[in-house]
Coordinates of C-alpha atoms and ligand atoms in Angstrom, one line a residue:
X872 CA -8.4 -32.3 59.1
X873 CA -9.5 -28.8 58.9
X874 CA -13.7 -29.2 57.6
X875 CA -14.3 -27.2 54.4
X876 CA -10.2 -27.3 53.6
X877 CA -9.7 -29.1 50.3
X878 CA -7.6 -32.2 49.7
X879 CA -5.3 -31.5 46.6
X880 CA -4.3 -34.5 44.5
X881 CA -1.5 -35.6 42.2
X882 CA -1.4 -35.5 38.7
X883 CA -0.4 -38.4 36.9
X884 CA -1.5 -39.7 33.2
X885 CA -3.9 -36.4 33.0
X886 CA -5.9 -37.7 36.0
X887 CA -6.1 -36.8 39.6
X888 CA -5.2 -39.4 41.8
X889 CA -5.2 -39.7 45.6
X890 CA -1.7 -41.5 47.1
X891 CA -2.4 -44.7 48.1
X892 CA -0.1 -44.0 51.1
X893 CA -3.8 -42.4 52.3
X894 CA -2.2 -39.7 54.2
X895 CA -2.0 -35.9 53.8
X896 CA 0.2 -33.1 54.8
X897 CA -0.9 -29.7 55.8
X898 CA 0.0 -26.7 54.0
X899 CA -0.1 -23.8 56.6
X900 CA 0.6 -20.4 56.1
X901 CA 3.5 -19.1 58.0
X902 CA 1.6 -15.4 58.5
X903 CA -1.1 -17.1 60.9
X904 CA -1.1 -20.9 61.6
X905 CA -4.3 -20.8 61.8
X906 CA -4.7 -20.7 58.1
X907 CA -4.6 -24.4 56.3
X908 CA -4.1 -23.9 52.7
X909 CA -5.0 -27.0 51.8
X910 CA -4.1 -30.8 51.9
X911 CA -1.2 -32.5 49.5
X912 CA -0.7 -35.7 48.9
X913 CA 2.1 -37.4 50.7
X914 CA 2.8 -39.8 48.0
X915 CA 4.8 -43.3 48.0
X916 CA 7.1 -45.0 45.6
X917 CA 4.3 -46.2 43.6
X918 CA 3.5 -42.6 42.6
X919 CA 6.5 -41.8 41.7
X920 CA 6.5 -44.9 39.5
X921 CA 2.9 -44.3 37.7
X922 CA 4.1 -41.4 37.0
X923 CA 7.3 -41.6 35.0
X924 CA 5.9 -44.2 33.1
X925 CA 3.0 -42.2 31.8
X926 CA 5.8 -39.5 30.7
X927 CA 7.6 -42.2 28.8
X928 CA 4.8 -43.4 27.4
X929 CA 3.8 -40.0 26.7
X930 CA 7.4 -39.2 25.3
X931 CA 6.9 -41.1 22.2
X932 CA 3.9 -38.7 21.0
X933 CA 5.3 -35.7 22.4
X934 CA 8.1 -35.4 20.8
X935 CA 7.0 -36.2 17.5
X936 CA 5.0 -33.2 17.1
X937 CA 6.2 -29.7 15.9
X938 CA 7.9 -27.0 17.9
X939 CA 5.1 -24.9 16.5
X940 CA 2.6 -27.5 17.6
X941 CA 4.2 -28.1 21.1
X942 CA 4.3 -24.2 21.5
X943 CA 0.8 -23.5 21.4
X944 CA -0.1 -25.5 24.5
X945 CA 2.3 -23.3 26.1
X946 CA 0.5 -19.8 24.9
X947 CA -2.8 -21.1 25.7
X948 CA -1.1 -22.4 29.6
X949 CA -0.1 -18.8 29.8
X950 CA -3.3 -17.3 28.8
X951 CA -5.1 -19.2 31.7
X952 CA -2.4 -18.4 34.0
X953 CA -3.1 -15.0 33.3
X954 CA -6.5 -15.2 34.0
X955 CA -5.8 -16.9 37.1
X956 CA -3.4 -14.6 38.5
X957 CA -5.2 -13.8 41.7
X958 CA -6.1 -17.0 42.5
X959 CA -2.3 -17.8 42.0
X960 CA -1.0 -15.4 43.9
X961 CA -3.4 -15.6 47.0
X962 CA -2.3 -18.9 47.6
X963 CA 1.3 -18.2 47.1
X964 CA 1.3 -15.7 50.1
X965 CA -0.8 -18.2 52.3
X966 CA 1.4 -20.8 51.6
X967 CA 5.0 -19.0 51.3
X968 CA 4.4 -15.4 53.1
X969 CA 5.9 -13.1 50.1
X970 CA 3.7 -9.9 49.6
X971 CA 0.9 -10.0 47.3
X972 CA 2.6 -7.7 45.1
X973 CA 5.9 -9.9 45.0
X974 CA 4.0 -12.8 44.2
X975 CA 1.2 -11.3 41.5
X976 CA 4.9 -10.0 40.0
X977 CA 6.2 -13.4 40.1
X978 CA 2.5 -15.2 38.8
X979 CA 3.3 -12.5 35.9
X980 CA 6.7 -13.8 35.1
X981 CA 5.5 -17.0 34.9
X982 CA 2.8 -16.4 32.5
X983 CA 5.8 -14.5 30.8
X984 CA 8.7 -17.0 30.5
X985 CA 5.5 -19.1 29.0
X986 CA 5.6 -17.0 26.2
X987 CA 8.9 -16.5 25.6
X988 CA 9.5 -20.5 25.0
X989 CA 6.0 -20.7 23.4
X990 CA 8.4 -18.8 20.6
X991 CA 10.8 -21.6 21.1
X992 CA 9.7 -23.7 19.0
X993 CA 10.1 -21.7 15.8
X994 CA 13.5 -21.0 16.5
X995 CA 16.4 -22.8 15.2
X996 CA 17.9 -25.4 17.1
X997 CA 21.2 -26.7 15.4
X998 CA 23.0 -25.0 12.6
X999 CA 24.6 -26.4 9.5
X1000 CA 28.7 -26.4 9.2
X1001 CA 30.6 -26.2 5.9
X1002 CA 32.0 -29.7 5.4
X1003 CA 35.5 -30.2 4.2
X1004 CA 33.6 -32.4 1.8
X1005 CA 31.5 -30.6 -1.1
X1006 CA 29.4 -33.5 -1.6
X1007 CA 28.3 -34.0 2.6
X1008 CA 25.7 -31.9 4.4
X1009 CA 27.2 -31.6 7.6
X1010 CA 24.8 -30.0 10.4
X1011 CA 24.0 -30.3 14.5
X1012 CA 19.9 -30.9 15.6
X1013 CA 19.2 -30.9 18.9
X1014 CA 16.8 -33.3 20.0
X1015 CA 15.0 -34.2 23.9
X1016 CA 16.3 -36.4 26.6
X1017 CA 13.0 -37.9 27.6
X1018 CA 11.6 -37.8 31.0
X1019 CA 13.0 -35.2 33.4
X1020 CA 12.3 -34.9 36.7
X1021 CA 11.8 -31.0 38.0
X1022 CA 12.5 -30.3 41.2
X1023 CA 12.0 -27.0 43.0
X1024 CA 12.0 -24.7 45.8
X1025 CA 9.5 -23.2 47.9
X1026 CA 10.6 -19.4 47.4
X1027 CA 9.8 -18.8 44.2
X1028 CA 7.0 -21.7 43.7
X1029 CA 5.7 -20.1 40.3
X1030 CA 8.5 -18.6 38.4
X1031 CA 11.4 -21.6 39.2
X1032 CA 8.6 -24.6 37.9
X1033 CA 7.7 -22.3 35.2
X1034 CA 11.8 -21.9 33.9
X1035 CA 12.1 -25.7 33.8
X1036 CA 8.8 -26.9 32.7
X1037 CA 8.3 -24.5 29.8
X1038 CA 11.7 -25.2 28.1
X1039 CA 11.3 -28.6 29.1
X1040 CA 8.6 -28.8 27.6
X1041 CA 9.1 -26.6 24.1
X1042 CA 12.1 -28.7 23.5
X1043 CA 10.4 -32.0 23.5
X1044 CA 10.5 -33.7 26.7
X1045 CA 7.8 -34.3 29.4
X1046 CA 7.9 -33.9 33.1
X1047 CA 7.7 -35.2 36.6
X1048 CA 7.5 -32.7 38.8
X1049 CA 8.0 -32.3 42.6
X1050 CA 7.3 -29.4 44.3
X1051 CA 8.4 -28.5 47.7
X1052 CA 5.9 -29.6 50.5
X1053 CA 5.3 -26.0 51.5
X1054 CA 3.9 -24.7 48.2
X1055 CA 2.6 -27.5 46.6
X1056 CA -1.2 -26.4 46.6
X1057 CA 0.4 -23.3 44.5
X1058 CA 1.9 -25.7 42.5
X1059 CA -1.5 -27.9 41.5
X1060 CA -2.9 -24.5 40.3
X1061 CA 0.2 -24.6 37.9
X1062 CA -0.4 -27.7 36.2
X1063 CA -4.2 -27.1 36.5
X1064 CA -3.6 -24.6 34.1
X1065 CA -1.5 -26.6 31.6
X1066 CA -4.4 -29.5 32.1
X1067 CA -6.8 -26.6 31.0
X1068 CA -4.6 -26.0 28.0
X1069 CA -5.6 -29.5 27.0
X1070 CA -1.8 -30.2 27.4
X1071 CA -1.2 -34.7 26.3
X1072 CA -2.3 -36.9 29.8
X1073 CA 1.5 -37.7 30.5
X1074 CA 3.1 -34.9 29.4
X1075 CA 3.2 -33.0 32.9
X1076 CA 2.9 -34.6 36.1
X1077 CA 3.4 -33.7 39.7
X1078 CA 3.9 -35.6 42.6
X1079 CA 4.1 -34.1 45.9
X1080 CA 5.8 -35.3 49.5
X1081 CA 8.7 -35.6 51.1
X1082 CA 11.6 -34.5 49.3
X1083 CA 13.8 -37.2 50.9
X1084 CA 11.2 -40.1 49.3
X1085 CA 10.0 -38.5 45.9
X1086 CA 12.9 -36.0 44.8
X1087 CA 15.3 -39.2 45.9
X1088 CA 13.1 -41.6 43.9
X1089 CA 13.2 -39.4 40.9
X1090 CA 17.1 -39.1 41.0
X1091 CA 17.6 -42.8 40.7
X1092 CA 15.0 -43.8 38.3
X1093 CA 16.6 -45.3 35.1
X1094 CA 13.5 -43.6 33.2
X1095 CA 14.3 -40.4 34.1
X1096 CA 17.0 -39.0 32.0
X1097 CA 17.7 -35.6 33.5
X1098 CA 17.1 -33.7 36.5
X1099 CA 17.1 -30.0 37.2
X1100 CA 16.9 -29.2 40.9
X1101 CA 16.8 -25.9 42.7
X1102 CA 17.3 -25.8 46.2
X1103 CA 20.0 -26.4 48.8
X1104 CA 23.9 -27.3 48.7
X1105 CA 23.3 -30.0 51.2
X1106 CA 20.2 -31.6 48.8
X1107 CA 21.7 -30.2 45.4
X1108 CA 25.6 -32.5 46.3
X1109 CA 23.1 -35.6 47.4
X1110 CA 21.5 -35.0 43.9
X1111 CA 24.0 -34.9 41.4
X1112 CA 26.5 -37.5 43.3
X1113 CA 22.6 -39.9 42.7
X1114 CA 22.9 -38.5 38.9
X1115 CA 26.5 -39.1 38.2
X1116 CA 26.3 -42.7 39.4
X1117 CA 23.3 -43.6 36.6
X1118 CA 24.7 -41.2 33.8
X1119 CA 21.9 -39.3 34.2
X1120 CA 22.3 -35.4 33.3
X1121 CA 21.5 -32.9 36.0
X1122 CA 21.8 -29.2 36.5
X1123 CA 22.2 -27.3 40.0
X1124 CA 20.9 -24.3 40.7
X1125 CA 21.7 -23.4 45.0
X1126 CA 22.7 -21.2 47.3
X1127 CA 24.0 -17.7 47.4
X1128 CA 25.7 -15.3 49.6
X1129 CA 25.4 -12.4 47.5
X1130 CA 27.3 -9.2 48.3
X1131 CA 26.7 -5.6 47.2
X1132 CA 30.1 -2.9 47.0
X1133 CA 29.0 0.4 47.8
X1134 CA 32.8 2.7 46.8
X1135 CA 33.0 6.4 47.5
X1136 CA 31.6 7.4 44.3
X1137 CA 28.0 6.0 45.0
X1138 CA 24.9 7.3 44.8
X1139 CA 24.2 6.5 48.8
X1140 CA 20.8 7.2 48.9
X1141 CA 20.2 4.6 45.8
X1142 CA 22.9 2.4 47.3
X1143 CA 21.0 2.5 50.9
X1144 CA 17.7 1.6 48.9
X1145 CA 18.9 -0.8 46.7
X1146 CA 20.5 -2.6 49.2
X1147 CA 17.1 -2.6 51.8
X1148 CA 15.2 -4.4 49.3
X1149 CA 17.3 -6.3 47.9
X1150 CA 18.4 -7.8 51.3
X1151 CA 14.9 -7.9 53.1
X1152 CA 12.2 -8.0 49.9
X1153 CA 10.4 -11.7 50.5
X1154 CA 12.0 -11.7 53.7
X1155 CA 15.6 -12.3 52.5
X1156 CA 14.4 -15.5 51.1
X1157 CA 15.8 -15.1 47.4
X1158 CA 18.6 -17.2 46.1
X1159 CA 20.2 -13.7 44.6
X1160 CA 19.3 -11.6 47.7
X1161 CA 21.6 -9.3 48.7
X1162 CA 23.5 -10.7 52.4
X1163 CA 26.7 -8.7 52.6
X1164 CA 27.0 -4.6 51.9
X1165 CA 30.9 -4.1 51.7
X1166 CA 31.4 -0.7 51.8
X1167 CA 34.4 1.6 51.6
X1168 CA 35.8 3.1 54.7
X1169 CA 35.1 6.8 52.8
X1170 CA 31.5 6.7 52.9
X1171 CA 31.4 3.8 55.3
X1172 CA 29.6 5.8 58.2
X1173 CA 26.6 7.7 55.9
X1174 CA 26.0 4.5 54.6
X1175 CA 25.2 2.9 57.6
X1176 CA 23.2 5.8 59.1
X1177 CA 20.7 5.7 55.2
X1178 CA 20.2 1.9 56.0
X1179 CA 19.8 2.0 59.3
X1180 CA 16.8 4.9 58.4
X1181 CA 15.5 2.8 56.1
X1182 CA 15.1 -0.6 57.7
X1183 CA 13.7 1.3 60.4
X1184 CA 10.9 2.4 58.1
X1185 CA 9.6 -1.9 57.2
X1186 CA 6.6 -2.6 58.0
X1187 CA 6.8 -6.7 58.6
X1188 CA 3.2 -8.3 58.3
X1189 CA 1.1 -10.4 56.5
X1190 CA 1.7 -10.6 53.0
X1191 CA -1.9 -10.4 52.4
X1192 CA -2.3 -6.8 53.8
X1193 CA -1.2 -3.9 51.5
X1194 CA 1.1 -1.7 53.6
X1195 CA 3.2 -4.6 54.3
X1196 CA 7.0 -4.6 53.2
X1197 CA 8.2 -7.6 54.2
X1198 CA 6.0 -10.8 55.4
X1199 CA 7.1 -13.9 57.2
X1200 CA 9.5 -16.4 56.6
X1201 CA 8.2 -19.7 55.0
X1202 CA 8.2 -22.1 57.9
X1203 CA 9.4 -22.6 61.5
X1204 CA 12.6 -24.5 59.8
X1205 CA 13.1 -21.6 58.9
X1206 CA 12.4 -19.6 61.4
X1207 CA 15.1 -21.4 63.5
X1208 CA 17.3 -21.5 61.0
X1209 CA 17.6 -17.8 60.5
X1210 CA 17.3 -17.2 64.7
X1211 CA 20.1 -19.6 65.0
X1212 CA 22.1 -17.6 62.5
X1213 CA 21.6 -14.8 63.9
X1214 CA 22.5 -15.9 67.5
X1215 CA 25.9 -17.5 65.9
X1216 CA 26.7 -13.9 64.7
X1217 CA 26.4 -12.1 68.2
X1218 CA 28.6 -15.0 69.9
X1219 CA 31.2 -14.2 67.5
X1220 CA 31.1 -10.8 68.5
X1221 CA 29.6 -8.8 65.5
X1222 CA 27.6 -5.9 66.6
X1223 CA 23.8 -6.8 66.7
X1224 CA 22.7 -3.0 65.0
X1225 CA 19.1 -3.4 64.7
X1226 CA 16.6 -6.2 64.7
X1227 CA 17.4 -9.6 65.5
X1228 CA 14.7 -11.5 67.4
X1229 CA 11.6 -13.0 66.9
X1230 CA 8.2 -10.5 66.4
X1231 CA 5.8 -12.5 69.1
X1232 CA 3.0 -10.3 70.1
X1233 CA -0.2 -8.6 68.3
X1234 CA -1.0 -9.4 64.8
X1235 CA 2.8 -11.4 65.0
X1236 CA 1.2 -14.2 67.3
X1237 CA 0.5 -16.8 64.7
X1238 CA 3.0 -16.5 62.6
X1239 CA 7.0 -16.8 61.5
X1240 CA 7.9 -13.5 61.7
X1241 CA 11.4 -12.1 62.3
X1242 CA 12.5 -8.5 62.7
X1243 CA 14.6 -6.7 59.6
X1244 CA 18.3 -7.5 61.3
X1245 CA 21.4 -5.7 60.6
X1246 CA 25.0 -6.4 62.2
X1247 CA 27.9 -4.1 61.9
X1248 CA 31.6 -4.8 62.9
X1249 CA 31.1 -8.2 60.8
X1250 CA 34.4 -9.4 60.1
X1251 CA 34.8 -11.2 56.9
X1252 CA 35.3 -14.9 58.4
X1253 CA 31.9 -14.5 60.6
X1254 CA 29.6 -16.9 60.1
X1255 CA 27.3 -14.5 59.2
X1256 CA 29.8 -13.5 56.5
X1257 CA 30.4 -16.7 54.4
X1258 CA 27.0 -18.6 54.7
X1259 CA 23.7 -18.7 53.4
X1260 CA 21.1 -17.6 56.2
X1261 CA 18.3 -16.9 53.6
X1262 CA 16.2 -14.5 56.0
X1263 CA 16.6 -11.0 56.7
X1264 CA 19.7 -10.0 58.4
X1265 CA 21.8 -7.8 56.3
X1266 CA 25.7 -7.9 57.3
X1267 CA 27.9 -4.7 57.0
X1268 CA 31.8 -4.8 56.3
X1269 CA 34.2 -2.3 56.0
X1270 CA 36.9 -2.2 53.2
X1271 CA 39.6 0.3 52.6
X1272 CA 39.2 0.5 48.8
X1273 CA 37.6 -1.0 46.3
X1274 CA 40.7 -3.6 45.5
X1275 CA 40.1 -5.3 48.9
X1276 CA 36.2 -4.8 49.0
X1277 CA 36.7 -6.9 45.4
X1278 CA 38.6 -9.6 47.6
X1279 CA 36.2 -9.6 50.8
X1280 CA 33.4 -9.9 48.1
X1281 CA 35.4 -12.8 46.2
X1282 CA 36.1 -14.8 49.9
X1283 CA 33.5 -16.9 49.6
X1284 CA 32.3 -20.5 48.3
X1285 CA 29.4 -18.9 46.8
X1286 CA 29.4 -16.8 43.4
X1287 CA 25.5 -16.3 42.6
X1288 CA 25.0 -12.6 42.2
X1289 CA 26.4 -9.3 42.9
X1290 CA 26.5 -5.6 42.4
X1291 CA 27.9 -2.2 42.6
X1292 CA 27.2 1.0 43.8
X1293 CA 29.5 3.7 41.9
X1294 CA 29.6 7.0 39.1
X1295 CA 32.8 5.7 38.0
X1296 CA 33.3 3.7 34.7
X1297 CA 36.9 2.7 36.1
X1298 CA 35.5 1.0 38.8
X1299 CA 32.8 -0.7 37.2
X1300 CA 34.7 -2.0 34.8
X1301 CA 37.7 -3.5 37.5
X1302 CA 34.2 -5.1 39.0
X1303 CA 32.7 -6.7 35.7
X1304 CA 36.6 -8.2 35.7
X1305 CA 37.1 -9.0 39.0
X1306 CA 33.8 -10.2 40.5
X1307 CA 33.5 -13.6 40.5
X1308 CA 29.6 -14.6 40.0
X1309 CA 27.1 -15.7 37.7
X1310 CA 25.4 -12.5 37.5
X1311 CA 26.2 -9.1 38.3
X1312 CA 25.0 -5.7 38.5
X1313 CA 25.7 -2.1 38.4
X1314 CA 23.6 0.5 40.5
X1315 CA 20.7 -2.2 41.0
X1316 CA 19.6 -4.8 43.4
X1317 CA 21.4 -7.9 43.5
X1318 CA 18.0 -10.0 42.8
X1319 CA 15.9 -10.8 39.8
X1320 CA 17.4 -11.2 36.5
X1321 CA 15.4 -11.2 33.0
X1322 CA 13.7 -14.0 31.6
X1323 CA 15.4 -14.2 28.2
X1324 CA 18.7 -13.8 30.3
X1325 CA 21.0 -16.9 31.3
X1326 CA 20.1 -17.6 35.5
X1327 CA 23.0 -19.3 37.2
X1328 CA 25.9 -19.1 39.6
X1329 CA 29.9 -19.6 39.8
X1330 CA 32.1 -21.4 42.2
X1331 CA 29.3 -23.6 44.6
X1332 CA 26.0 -21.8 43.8
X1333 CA 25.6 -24.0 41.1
X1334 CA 26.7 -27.2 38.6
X1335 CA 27.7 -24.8 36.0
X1336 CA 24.7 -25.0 33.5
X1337 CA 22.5 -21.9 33.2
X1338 CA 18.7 -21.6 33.0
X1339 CA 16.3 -19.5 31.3
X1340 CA 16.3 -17.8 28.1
X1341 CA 18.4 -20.0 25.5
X1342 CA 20.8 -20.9 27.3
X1343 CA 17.9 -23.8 28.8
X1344 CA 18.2 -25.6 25.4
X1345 CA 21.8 -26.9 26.8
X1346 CA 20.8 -28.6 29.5
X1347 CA 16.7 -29.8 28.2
X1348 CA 18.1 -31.0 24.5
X1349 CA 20.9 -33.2 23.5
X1350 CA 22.9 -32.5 20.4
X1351 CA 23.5 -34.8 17.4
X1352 CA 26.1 -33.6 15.1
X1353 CA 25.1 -35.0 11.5
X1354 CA 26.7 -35.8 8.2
X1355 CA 25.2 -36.4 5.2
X1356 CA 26.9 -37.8 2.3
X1357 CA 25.5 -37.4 -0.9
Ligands
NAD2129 N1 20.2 -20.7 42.8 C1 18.9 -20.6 42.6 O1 18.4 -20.4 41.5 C2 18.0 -20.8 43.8 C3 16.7 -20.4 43.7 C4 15.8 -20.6 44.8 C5 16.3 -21.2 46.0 N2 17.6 -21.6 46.0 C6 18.1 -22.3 47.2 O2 17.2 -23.2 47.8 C7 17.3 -23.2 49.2 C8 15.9 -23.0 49.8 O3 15.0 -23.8 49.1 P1 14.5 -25.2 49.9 O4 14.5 -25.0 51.3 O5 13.3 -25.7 49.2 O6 15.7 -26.2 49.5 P2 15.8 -27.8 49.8 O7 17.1 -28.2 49.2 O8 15.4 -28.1 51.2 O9 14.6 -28.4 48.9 C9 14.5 -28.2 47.5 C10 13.7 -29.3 46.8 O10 14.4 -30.5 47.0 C11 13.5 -31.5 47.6 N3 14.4 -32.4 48.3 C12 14.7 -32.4 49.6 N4 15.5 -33.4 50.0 C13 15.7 -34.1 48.8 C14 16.4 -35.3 48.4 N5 17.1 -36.0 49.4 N6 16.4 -35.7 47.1 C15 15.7 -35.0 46.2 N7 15.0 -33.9 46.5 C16 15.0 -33.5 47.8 C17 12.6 -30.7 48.4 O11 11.4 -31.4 48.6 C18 12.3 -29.5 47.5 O12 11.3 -29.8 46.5 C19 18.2 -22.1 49.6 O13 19.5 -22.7 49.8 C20 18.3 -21.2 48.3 O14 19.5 -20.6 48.2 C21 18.5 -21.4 45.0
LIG2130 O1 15.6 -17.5 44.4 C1 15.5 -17.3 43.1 C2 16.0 -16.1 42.5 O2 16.3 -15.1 43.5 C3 15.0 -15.5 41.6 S1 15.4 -13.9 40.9 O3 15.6 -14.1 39.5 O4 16.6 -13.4 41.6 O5 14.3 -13.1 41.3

């Protein structure tokens, strides 16, 4: 090990505890390799095991007090979040590569979507229906499932925990969380923050190792009632196939191969801009970034030349330093992964426009770093067309109006997010009808979404639940439907 590096533990029953597997796992940051974050645990069944049951037995209490109550562990979490935000965000970009500035945003939304559910628990949660009977009291409560295991991404390693622990949470349940191995140090700060809140010993927990062993654990423990999982098609079908067999409930939230439609009555300078950032901001890596432009044949060509211009103008770095536009990618997984893409688009003979390799030399030498890449001539069944590469290589098709760019966008197995580029009320009104994801926009990136807003995909981008603003009471409470005679 490292000297001087610090050896981060789990946190189970309000203490931290080594694993009594005794061995640790690196966290290195993918801008120089050089750079050890820190030291997770990797934990062992028993972990997993200590820790559920300290949430169950932590349930009982938990539950039983006010939303109020439950709330204002919440406000005071996000008040030391706040404070911490530097702290937060440094080790975010060491451990995950996104800018500074993307990840102080993202520490900020987290200390926000705190807040919002802090205000949870003052707000109704069933509603009383006229009986047929004047003398019954007829009414819905919604009440928590128990123990639910969290499981998350690396890309967003604040914000994603944050939308499932803090409705979790308001609504009554407690957590086990897991934490992808790459940004688990960013996700001890997290619950050191909630521990600070004085937050019950039980009520959160995280466990951190190999997804494979603890998320796998978690999904077919009997005392886990629910779990909500972000991350891959591949894990996210293992998941829920593990859930279904138990009864266990279980929300999806996965890939995406999000496309924007630029029409001939586009702003193209916007569209061009829009479409830069939304494709290569955090290196590509968003669930909801933006992978195909599908543009009409009109403006086809000055399209093309405005992103070309602009992708020309990134400056790919280290998140740390300030002019940089776009840092590595996480890890060397997935810096094959998105070279391997890239080399499966030129073999099937899309033209290779800008970009497309790795960046080696100079300040690039330590790190994942892969050139902005842009292919033209992609034809709609490319590989490069239908799946998820999540890095920065933006595909450009051609359409001959905005009825088949609709279809082109529509032809494929994801339906996460979207958006247009058009003056023309017709046409965005044939796209709120006609495009077939989650969320979708007009004139703005295909990324981000509001934190009161429902977060969640059609088609296989996700089980078909939402997260975030209200719409998280569906999944983190269970409704009892009441009747009272008199
Ligand atoms: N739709 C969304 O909201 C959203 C948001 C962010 C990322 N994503 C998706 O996540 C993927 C990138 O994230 P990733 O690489 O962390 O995904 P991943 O599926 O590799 O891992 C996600 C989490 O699952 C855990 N895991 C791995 N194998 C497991 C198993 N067998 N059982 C239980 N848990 C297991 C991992 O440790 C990690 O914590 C991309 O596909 C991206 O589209 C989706
Ligand atoms: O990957 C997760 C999503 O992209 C987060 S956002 O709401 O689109 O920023």
């Amino acid at each position: 090990m490292q000297t001087g590096t610090v050896v981060y533990k789990n946190l189970i029953n309000g203490r931290w505890v080594e694993s009594t597997s005794g061995k640790v796992h690196p966290s290195i940051n993918p801008a120089d390799t050089r750079d050890i974050v820190g030291y997770v645990q990797m934990s062992v069944a028993g972990e997993v095991e200590a820790a559920v049951q300290s949430a169950k037995q932590a349930f009982a209490s938990w539950r039983k007090l006010s939303g109020t109550a439950r709330g204002e562990y919440l406000r005071k979490t996000a008040d030391i979040m706040e404070r911490r935000t530097a702290e937060i965000a440094e080790t975010m970009t060491r451990e995950m590569g996104k800018t500074l500035a993307e990840a102080i945003g993202e520490t900020a939304r987290g200390v926000a979507i705190l807040r919002y559910y802090a205000g949870e628990g003052q707000r109704a949660n069933g509603e009383v229906i006229p009986s047929a009977d004047a003398d019954a009291l007829l009414f819905t409560s919604r009440v928590p499932l128990g123990v639910v295991g969290l499981i998350n991404p690396w890309n967003f390693p604040v914000a994603i925990p944050i939308w499932k622990m803090a409705p979790a949470l308001i609504y009554g349940n407690t957590v086990v969380m897991k934490a992808a191995l790459e940004t688990t140090v960013t996700a001890v700060k997290l619950v050191q923050c909630f521990l600070e809140a004085g937050i019950p010993a039980g009520v959160v927990n995280l466990v951190s190792g190999s997804g494979s062993l603890i998320g796998n654990i978690l999904c077919e423990h009997p005392d886990v009632k629910a779990i909500s999982f972000t991350g891959s098609n591949e894990v996210g079908k293992q998941i829920a196939m593990k859930a279904l067999a138990r009864g266990a409930k279980y929300q999806l939230e996965m890939g995406g191969k999000n496309p924007v439609i630029v029409t001939k009555h586009a702003d193209l300078d916007m569209a061009a801009e829009l479409t830069v950032s939304g494709s290569m901001k955090s290196s590509g890596q968003k669930c909801t970034a933006t992978s195909r432009a599908i543009v009409v044949k009109d403006v086809y060509d000055e399209f093309r030349a405005k992103v070309i211009e602009k992708m020309k103008q990134i400056k790919t770095g280290n998140g740390l330093d300030n002019d940089t536009y776009m840092g590595p990618v996480a890890s060397e997984n997935q810096l094959k992964g998105v070279l391997a893409a890239i080399e499966k688009g030129v073999n099937e003979g899309a033209t290779l426009v800008l970009g497309g390799k790795q960046l080696t030399e100079g300040e690039y030498a330590h790190g994942f770093y892969v050139e902005p890449t842009l292919f033209d001539d992609v034809d709609p069944s490319m590989y490069i067309a239908q799946e998820e590469i999540f890095g920065p290589v933006l595909a450009l098709l051609k359409a001959d109006s905005l009825e088949q760019a609709l279809v082109i966008a529509n032809d494929a197995r994801y339906g996460l997010s979207a958006s247009i580029f058009t003056n023309r009320l017709d046409e965005v009104m044939t796209y709120i009808h006609e495009m077939e994801a989650g969320m979708i926009r007009i004139n703005g990136e295909s990324s981000g979404v509001e934190l009161q807003a429902p977060f969640g995909g059609m088609k296989e981008s996700s089980s078909h639940s939402r997260e975030q603003g209200r719409a998280a009471m569906e999944f983190f409470t269970a409704v009892k439907t009441v009747t009272i005679k008199a």
